[in-house]
mmCIF file of C-alpha atoms in Angstrom:
data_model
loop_
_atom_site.group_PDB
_atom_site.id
_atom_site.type_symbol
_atom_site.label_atom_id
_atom_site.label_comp_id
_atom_site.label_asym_id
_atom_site.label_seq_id
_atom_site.Cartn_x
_atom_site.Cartn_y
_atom_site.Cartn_z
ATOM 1 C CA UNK X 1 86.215 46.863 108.114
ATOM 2 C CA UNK X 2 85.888 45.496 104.230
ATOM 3 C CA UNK X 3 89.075 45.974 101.871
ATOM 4 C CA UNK X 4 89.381 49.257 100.454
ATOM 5 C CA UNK X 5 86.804 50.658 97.749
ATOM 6 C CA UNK X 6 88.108 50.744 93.918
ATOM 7 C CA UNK X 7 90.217 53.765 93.115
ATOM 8 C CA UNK X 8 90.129 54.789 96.478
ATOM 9 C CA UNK X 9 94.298 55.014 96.152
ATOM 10 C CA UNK X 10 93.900 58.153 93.393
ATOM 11 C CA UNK X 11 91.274 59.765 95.754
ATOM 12 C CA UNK X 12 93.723 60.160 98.890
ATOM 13 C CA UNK X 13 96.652 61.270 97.234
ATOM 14 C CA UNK X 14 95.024 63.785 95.426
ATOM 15 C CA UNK X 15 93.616 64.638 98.789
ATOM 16 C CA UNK X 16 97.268 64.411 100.460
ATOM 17 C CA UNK X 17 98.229 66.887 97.127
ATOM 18 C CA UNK X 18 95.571 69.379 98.282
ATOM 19 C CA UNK X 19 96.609 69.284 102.191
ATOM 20 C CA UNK X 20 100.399 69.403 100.897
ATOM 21 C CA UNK X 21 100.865 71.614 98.013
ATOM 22 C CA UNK X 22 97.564 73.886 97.736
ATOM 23 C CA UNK X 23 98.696 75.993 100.904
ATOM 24 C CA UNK X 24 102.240 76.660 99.012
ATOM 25 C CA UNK X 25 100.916 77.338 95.938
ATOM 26 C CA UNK X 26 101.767 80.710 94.525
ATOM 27 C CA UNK X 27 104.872 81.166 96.434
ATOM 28 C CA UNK X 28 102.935 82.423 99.148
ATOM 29 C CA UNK X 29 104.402 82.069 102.483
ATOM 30 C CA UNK X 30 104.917 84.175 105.704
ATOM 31 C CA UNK X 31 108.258 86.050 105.891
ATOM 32 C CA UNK X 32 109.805 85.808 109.688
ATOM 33 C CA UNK X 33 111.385 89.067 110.875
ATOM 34 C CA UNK X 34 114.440 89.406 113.361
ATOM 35 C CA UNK X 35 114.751 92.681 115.071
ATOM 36 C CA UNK X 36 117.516 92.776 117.706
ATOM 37 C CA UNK X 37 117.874 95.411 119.964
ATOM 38 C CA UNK X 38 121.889 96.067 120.755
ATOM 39 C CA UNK X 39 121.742 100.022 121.842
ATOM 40 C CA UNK X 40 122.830 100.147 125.120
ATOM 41 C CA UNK X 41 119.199 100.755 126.506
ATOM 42 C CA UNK X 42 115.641 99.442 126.275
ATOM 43 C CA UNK X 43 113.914 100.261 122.859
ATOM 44 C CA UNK X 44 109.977 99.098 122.325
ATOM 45 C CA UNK X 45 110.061 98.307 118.396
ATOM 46 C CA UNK X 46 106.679 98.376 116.561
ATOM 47 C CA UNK X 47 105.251 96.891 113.419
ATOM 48 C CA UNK X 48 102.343 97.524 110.991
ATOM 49 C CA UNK X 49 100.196 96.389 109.488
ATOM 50 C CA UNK X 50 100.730 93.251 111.765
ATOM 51 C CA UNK X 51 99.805 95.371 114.807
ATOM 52 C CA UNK X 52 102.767 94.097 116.834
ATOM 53 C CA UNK X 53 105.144 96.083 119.500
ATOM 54 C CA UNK X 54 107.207 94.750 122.243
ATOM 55 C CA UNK X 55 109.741 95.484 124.725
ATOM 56 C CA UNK X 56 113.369 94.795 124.116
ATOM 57 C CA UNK X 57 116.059 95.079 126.313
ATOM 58 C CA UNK X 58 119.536 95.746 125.413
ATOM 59 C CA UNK X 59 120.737 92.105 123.135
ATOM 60 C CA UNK X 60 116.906 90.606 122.925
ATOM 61 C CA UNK X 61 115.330 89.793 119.954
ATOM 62 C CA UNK X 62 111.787 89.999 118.662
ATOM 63 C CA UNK X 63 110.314 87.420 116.240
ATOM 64 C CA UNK X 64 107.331 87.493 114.017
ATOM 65 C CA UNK X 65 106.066 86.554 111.040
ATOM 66 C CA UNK X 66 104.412 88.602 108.471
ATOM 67 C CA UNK X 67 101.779 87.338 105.814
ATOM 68 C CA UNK X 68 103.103 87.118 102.203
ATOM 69 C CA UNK X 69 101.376 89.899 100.243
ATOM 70 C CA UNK X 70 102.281 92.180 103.294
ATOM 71 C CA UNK X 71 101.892 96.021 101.557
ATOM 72 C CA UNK X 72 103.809 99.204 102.942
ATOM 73 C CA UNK X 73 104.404 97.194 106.010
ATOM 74 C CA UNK X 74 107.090 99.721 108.653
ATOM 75 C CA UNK X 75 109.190 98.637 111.785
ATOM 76 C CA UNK X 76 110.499 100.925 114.390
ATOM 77 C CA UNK X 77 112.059 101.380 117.403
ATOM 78 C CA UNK X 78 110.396 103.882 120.087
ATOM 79 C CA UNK X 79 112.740 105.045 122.634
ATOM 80 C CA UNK X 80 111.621 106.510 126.156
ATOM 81 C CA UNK X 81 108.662 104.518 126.611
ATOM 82 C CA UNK X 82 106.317 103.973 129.779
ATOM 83 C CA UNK X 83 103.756 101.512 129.722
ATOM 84 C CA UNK X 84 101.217 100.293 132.266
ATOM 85 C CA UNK X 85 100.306 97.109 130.861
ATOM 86 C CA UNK X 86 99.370 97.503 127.230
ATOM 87 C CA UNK X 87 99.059 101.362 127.596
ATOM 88 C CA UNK X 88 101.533 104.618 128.014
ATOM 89 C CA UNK X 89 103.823 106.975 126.311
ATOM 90 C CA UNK X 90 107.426 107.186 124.072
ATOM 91 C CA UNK X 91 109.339 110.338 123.629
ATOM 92 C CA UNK X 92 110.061 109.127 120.005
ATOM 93 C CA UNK X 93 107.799 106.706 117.830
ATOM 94 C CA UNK X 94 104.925 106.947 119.993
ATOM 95 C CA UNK X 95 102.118 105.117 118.078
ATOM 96 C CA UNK X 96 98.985 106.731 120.154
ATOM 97 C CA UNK X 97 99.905 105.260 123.337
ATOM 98 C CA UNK X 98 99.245 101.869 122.532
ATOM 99 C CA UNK X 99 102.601 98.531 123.178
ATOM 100 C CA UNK X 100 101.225 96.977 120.028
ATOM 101 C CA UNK X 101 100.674 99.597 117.169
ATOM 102 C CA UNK X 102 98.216 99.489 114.720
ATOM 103 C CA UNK X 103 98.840 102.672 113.099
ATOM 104 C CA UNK X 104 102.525 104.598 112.462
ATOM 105 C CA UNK X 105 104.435 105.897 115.148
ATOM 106 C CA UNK X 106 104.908 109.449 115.372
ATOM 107 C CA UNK X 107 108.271 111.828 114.301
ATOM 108 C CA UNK X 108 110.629 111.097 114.793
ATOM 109 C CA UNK X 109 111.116 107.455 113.697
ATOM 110 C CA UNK X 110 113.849 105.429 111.680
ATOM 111 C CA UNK X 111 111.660 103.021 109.370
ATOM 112 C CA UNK X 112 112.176 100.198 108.322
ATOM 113 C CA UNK X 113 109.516 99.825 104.928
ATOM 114 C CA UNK X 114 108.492 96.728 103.210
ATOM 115 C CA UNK X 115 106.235 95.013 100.588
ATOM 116 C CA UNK X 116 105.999 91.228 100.571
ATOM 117 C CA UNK X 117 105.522 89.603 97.302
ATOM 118 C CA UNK X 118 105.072 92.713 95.213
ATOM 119 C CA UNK X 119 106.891 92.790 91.645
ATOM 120 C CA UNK X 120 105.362 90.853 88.559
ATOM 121 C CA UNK X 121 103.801 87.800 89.415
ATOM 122 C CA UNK X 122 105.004 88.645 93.306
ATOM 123 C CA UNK X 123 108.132 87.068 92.956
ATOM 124 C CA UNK X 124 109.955 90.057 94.771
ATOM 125 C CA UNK X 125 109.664 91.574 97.947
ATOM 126 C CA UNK X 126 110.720 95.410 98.270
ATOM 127 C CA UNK X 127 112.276 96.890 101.352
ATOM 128 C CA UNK X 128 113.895 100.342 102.605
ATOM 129 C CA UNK X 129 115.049 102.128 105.342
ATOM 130 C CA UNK X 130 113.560 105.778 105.699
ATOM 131 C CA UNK X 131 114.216 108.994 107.761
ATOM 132 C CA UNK X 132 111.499 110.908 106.106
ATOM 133 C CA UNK X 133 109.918 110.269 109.040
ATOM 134 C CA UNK X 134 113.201 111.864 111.005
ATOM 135 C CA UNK X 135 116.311 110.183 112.581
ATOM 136 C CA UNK X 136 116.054 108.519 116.269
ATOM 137 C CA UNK X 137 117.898 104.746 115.986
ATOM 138 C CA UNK X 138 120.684 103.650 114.217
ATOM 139 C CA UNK X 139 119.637 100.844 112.468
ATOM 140 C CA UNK X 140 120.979 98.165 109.742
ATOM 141 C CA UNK X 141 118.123 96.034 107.593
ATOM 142 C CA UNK X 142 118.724 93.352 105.492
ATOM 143 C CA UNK X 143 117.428 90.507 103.864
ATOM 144 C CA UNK X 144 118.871 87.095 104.930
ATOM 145 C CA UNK X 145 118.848 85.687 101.355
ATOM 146 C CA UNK X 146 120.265 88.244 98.928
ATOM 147 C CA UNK X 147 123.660 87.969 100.939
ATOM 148 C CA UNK X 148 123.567 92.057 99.795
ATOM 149 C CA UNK X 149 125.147 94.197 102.639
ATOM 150 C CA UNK X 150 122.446 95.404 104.909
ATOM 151 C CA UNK X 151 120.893 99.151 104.744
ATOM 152 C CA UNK X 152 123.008 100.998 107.232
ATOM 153 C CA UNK X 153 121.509 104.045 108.776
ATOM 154 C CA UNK X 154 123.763 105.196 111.298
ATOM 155 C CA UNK X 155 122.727 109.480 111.734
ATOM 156 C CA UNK X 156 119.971 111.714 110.489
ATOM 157 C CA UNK X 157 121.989 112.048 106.929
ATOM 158 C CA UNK X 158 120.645 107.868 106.208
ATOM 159 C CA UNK X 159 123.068 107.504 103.045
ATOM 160 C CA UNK X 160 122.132 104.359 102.361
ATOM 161 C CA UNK X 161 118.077 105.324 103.039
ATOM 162 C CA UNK X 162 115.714 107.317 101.601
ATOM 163 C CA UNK X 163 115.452 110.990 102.902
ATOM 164 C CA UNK X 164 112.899 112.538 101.179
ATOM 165 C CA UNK X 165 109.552 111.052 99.737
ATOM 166 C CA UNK X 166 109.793 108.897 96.357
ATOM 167 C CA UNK X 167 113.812 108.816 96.719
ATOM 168 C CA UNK X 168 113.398 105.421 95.594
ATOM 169 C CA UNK X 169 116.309 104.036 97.519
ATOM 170 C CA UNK X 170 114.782 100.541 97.472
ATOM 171 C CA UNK X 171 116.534 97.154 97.402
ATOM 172 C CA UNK X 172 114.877 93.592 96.522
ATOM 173 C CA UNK X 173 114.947 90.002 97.262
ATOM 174 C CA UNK X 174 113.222 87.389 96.171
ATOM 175 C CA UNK X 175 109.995 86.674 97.587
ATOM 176 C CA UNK X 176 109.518 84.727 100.697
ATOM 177 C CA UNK X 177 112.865 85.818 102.444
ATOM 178 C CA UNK X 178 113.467 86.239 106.170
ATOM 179 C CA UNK X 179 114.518 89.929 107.276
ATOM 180 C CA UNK X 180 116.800 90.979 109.982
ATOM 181 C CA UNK X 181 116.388 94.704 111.960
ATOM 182 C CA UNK X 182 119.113 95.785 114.078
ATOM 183 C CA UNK X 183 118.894 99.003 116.488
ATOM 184 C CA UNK X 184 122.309 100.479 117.509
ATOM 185 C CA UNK X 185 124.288 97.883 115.156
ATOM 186 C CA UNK X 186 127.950 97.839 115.410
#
């Protein structure tokens, strides 16, 4: 093998720049979601749009990553469930008999809402908990980096949620945060 062509050096670290920094570029990144299940039975959360769902039994913990740029993205837990492989039924949350949703469960459904990256210039990310959708899990939601006290829903009155459309009970963080759902906190 000769000795390396003139000006080669320039070419691969530009090349190493590309590989490196073009995938980062724009802040955008994947956002990794924590929902723990600590009720004192099984709940089956779901997620759209990533067309996830999963069963939990009492203390697991379901993790997943969501694309940045993620828009009016929901979590929930369904409660009552029966499956037969990737098939069955929930008494609440039931998203067309299907374990991995790919549309919104039905009522009545605590929801976790979120936008990744949304804001000016998508610095922020936007999140909520709802009971427009009616009550069925306690539930606390929060953003790991804002060190803000999490969204407690704890009963069909949701103080800290939004309970009717456009309430606009909606926290940030910045973009490209983790997020942590808990069913049946303490």
């Amino acid at each position: 093998m000769g000795p390396p062509v003139a000006g080669s050096k320039p070419a691969i670290f530009l090349l190493l720049v590309l590989v490196v920094v073009a995938p980062t570029a724009g802040g955008a990144s994947a956002a990794t979601f924590r929902v723990t299940n600590m009720c004192p039975f099984p709940v089956w959360p779901a997620a759209i749009p990533s067309g996830g769902g999963t069963l939990l039994q009492p203390d697991q913990t379901w993790v997943f990553t969501v694309p940045a740029g993620t828009k009016a993205g929901r979590i929930w837990g369904r409660t009552g469930c029966r499956f037969v492989g990737d098939y069955g039924q929930c008494v609440t949350g039931d998203c067309a008999g299907a374990l991995r949703c790919k549309l919104s469960g039905s009522t009545p459904a605590t929801l976790a809402e979120f936008t990744l990256g949304g804001g000016v210039s998508g610095a922020a990310d936007f999140y909520d908990v709802s009971v427009v959708d009616g009550f069925n899990l306690p539930m606390d939601f929060f953003c790991e980096k804002d060190g803000e006290a999490p969204i407690r829903c704890r009963d069909p009155g949701c103080g800290d949620g939004n309970r009717r459309p456009g309430e606009g009970k909606v926290r940030t963080c910045n973009a490209n945060s983790d997020y942590i759902v808990v069913f049946c906190p303490n």
